[in-house]
Tab-separated table of C-alpha atoms in Angstrom:
chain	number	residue	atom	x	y	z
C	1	UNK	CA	-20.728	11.930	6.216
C	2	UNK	CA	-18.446	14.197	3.733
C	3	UNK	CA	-20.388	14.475	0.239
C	4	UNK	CA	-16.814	15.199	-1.197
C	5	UNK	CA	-16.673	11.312	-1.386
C	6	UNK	CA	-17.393	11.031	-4.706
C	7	UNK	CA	-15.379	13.748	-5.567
C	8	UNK	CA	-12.294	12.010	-4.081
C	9	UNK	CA	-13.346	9.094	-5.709
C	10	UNK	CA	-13.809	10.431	-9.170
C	11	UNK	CA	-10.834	12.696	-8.999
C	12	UNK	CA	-8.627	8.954	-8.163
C	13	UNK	CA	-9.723	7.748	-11.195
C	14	UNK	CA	-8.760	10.657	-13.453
C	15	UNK	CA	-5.558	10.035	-11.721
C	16	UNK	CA	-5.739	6.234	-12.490
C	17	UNK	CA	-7.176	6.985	-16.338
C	18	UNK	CA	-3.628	9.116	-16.942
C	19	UNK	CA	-1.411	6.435	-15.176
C	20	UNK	CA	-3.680	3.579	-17.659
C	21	UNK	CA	-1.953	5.525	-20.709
C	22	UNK	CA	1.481	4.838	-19.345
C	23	UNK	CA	1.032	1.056	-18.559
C	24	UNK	CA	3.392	-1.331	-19.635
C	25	UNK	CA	3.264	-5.331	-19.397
C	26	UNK	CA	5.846	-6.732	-16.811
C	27	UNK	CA	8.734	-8.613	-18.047
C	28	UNK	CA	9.867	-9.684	-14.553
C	29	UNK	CA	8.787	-12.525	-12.349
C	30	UNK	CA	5.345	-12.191	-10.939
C	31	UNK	CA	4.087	-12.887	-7.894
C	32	UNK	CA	3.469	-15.743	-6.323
C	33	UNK	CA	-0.064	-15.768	-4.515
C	34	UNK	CA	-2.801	-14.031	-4.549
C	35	UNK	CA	-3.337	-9.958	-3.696
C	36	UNK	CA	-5.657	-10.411	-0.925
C	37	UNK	CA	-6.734	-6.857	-1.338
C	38	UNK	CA	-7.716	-7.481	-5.169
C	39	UNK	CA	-9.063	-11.075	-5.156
C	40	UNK	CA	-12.764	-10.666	-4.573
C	41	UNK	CA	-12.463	-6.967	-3.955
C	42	UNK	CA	-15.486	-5.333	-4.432
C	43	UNK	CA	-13.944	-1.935	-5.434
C	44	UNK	CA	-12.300	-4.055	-8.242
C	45	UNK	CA	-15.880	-5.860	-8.906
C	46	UNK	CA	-17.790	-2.338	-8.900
C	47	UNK	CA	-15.110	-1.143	-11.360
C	48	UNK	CA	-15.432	-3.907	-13.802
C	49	UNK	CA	-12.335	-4.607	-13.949
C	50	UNK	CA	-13.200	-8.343	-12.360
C	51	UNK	CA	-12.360	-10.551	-15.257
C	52	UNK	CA	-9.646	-10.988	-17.809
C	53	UNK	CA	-7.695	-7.335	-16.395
C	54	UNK	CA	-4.143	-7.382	-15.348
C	55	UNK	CA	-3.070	-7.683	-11.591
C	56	UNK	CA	-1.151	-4.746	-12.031
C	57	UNK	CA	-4.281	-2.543	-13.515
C	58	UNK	CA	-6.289	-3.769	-10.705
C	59	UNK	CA	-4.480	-3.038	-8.006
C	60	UNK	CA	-3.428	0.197	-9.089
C	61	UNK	CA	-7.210	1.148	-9.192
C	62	UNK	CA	-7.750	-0.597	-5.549
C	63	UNK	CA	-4.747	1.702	-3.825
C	64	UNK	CA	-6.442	4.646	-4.780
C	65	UNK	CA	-9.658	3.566	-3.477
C	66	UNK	CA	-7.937	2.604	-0.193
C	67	UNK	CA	-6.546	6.684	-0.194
C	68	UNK	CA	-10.063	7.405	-0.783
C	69	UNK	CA	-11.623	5.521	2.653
C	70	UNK	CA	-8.350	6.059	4.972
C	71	UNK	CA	-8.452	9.405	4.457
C	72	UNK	CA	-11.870	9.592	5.383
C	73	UNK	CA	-11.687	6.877	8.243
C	74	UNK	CA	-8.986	9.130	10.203
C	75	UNK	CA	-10.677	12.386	9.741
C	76	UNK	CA	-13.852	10.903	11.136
C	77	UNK	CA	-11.106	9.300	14.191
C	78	UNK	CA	-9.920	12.483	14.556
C	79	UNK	CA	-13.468	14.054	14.915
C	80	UNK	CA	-15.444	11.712	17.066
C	81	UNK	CA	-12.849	8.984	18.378
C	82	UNK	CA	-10.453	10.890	20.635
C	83	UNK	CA	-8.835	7.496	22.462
C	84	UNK	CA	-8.747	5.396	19.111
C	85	UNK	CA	-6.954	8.481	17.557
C	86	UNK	CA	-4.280	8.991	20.201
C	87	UNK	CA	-3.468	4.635	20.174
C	88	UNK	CA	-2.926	5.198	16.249
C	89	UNK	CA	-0.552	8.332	16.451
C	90	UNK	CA	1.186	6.757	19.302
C	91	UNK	CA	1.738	3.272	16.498
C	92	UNK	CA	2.861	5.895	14.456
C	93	UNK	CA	5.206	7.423	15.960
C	94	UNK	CA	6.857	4.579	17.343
C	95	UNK	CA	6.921	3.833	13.030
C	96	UNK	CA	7.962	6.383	12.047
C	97	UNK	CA	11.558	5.491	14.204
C	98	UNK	CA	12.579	2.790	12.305
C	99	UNK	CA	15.630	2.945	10.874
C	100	UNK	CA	14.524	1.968	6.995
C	101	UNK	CA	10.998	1.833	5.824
C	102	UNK	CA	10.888	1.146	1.946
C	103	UNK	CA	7.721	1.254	1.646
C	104	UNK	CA	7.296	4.884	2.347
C	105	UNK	CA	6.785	7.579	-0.230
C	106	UNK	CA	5.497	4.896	-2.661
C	107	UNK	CA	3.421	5.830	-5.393
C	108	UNK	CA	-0.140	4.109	-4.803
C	109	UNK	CA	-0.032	2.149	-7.694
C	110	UNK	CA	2.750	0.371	-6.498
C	111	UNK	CA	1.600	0.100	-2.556
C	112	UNK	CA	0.773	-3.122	-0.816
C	113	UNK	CA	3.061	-5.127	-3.447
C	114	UNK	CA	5.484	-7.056	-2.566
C	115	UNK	CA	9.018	-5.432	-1.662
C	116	UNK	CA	11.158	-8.412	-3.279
C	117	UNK	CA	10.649	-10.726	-6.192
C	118	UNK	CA	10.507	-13.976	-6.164
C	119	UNK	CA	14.345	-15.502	-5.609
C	120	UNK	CA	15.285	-18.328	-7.944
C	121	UNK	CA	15.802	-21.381	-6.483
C	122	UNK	CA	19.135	-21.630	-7.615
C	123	UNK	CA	20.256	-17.851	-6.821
C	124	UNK	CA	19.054	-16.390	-3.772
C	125	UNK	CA	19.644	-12.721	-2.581
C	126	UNK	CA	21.999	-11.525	0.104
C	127	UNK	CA	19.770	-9.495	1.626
C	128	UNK	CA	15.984	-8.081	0.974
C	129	UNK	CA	14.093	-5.154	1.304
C	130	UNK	CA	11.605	-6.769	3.864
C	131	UNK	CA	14.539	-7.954	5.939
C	132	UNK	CA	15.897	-4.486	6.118
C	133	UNK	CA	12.757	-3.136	7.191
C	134	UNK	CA	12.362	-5.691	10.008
C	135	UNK	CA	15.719	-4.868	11.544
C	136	UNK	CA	15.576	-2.662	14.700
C	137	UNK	CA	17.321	0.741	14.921
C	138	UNK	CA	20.945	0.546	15.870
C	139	UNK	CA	21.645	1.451	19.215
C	140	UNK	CA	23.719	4.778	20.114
C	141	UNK	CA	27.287	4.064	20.304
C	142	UNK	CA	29.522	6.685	22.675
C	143	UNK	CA	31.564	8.804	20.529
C	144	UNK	CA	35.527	8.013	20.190
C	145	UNK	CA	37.762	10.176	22.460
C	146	UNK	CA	37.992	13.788	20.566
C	147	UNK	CA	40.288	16.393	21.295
C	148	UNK	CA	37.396	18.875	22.629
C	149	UNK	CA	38.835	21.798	24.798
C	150	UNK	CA	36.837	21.013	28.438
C	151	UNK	CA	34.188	23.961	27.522
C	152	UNK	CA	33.242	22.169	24.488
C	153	UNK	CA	32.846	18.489	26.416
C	154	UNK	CA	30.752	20.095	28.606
C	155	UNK	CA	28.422	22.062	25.868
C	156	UNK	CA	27.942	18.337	24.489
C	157	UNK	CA	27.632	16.909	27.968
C	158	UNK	CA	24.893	18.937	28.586
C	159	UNK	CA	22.819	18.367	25.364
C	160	UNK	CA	19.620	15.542	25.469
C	161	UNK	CA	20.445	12.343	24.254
C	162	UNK	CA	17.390	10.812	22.328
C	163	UNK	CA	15.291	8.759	24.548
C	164	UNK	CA	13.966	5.735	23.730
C	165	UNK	CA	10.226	4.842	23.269
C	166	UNK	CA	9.469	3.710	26.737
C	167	UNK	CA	7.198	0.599	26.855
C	168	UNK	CA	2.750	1.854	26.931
C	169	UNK	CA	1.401	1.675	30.211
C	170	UNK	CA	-1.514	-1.104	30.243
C	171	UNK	CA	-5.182	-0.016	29.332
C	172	UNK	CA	-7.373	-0.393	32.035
C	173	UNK	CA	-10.522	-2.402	31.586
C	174	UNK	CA	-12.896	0.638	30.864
C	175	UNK	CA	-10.298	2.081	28.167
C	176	UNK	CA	-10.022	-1.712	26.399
C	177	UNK	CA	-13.410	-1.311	26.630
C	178	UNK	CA	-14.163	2.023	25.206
C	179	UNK	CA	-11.492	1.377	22.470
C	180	UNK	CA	-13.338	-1.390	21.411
C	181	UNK	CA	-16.275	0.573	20.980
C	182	UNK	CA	-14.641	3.327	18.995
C	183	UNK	CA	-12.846	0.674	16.588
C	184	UNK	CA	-16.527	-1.076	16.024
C	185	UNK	CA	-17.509	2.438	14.744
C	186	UNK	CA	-14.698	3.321	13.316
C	187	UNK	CA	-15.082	-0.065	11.374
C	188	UNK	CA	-18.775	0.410	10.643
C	189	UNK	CA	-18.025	4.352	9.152
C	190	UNK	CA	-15.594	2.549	6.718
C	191	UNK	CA	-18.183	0.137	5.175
C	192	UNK	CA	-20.392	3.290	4.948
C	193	UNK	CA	-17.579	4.876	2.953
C	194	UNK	CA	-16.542	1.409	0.943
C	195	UNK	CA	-19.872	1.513	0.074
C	196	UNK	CA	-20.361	5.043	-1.306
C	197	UNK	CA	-16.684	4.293	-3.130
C	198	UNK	CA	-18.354	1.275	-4.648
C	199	UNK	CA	-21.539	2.998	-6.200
C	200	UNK	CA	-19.184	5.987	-7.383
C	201	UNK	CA	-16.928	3.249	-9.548
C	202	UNK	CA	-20.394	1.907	-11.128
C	203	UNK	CA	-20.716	4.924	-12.574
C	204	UNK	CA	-17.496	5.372	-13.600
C	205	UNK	CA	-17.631	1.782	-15.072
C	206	UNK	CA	-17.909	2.743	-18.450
C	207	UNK	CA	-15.021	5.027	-18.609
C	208	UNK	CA	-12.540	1.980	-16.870
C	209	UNK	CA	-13.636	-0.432	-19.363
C	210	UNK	CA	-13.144	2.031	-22.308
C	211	UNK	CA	-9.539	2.784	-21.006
C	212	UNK	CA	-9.013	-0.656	-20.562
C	213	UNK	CA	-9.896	-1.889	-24.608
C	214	UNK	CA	-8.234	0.891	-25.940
C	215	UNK	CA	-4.788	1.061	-23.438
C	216	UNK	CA	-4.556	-2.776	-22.322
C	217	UNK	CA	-6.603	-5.045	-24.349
C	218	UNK	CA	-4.087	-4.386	-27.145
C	219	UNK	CA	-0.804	-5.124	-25.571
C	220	UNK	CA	-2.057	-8.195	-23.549
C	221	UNK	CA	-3.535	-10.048	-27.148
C	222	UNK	CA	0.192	-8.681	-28.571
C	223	UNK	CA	1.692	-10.245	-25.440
C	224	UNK	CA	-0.159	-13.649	-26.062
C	225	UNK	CA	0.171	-13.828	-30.214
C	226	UNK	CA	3.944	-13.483	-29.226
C	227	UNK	CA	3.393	-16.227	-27.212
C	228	UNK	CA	1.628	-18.295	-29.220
C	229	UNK	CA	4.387	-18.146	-32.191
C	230	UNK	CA	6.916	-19.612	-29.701
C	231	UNK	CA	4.912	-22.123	-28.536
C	232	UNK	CA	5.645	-25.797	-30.308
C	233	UNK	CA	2.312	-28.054	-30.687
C	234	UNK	CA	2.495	-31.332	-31.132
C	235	UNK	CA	-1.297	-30.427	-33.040
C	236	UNK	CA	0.800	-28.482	-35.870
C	237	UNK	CA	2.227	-29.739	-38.518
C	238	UNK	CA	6.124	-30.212	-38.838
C	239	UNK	CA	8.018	-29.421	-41.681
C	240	UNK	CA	10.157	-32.920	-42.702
């Protein structure tokens, strides 16, 4: 396995320590459920950043991480996993022809969110990001009548349209069968690497926590005292 692991790892987090200074608190709605990539994560519980630290912080530290093991995962596909690497660049191909994909070219810190807020009840939208990525590309139309001289019709005539992905023949039993064994490795080489992520973050634990009391600590208890001086107890004394 690549020693430069911890190298990636530790250059992530010099990447995440200069993105901490820029931080901001959200003033938009915030999601809904639970990140099932943060809650529980055990990047995010190597880190220390567990308890009591923003969604936002988290997950920004948890993308990076995930940079970190894909990157690894598909050069070790590449290497040793010929059929499991020509399946995944045939998936991405067939991706990369949608027509919208707004998820693309996203900085990591803001990867795996979600695309849309949260619609008010009373105001929902016309149309969302996720529902433009769903659609289909449109098919071809012919082109309108043109006044082309016949040498040009023809030039045009003869040109390749773009075909269409044709539907994937059907594995045969020995290729489901040696796929499955190259995804149970390729599986097993990422816990290797999740695990070699994991130790790297312990020792980085001390400088997360640092950036954390001196970049977030302060504007979360700011965020909460403003809080707290709108907030009417019935505990507090009135004025008459």
């Amino acid at each position: 396995m690549d020693r430069s692991i911890e190298s990636r790892v530790n250059h992530e987090v010099e990447k995440w320590l200069r993105w901490i200074t820029r931080w901001r608190p959200a003033t938009h709605r915030g999601r809904a459920r639970l990140c099932r990539r943060c809650f529980g994560s055990p990047i995010i519980a190597s880190a220390g950043l567990a308890v009591d630290v923003p969604h936002v912080v988290q997950h920004a530290l948890s993308m990076r991480m995930k940079i970190v093991i894909d990157a690894s995962v598909d050069e070790y596909t590449e290497r040793n996993l010929p059929l499991l690497a020509h399946e995944l660049n045939l998936s991405e191909r067939r991706e990369s022809a949608q027509a919208y994909r707004p998820a693309e070219g996203l900085e990591p810190e803001f990867r795996g969110l979600d695309l849309d807020p949260q619609p008010a009840a009373d105001a929902p939208y016309l149309f969302t990001f996720s529902e433009l990525a769903d659609q289909q590309p449109a098919e071809p139309q012919p082109a309108p009548p043109s006044s082309l001289d016949a040498a040009e019709q023809e030039l045009q005539l003869e040109l390749p349209a773009p075909a269409p992905f044709e539907p994937l023949p059907p594995l045969s039993p020995e290729e489901k069968a040696a796929l499955k064994v190259e995804m149970a490795l390729a599986d097993e080489f990422a816990t290797q690497v999740g695990l070699r992520v994991c130790a790297q973050l312990a020792q980085q634990k001390p400088r997360l926590l640092a950036a954390i009391a001196e970049f977030v600590e302060p504007q979360v208890q700011a965020l909460l005292a403003d809080l707290e001086s709108t907030l009417d107890s019935p505990l507090w004394p009135r004025n008459p």
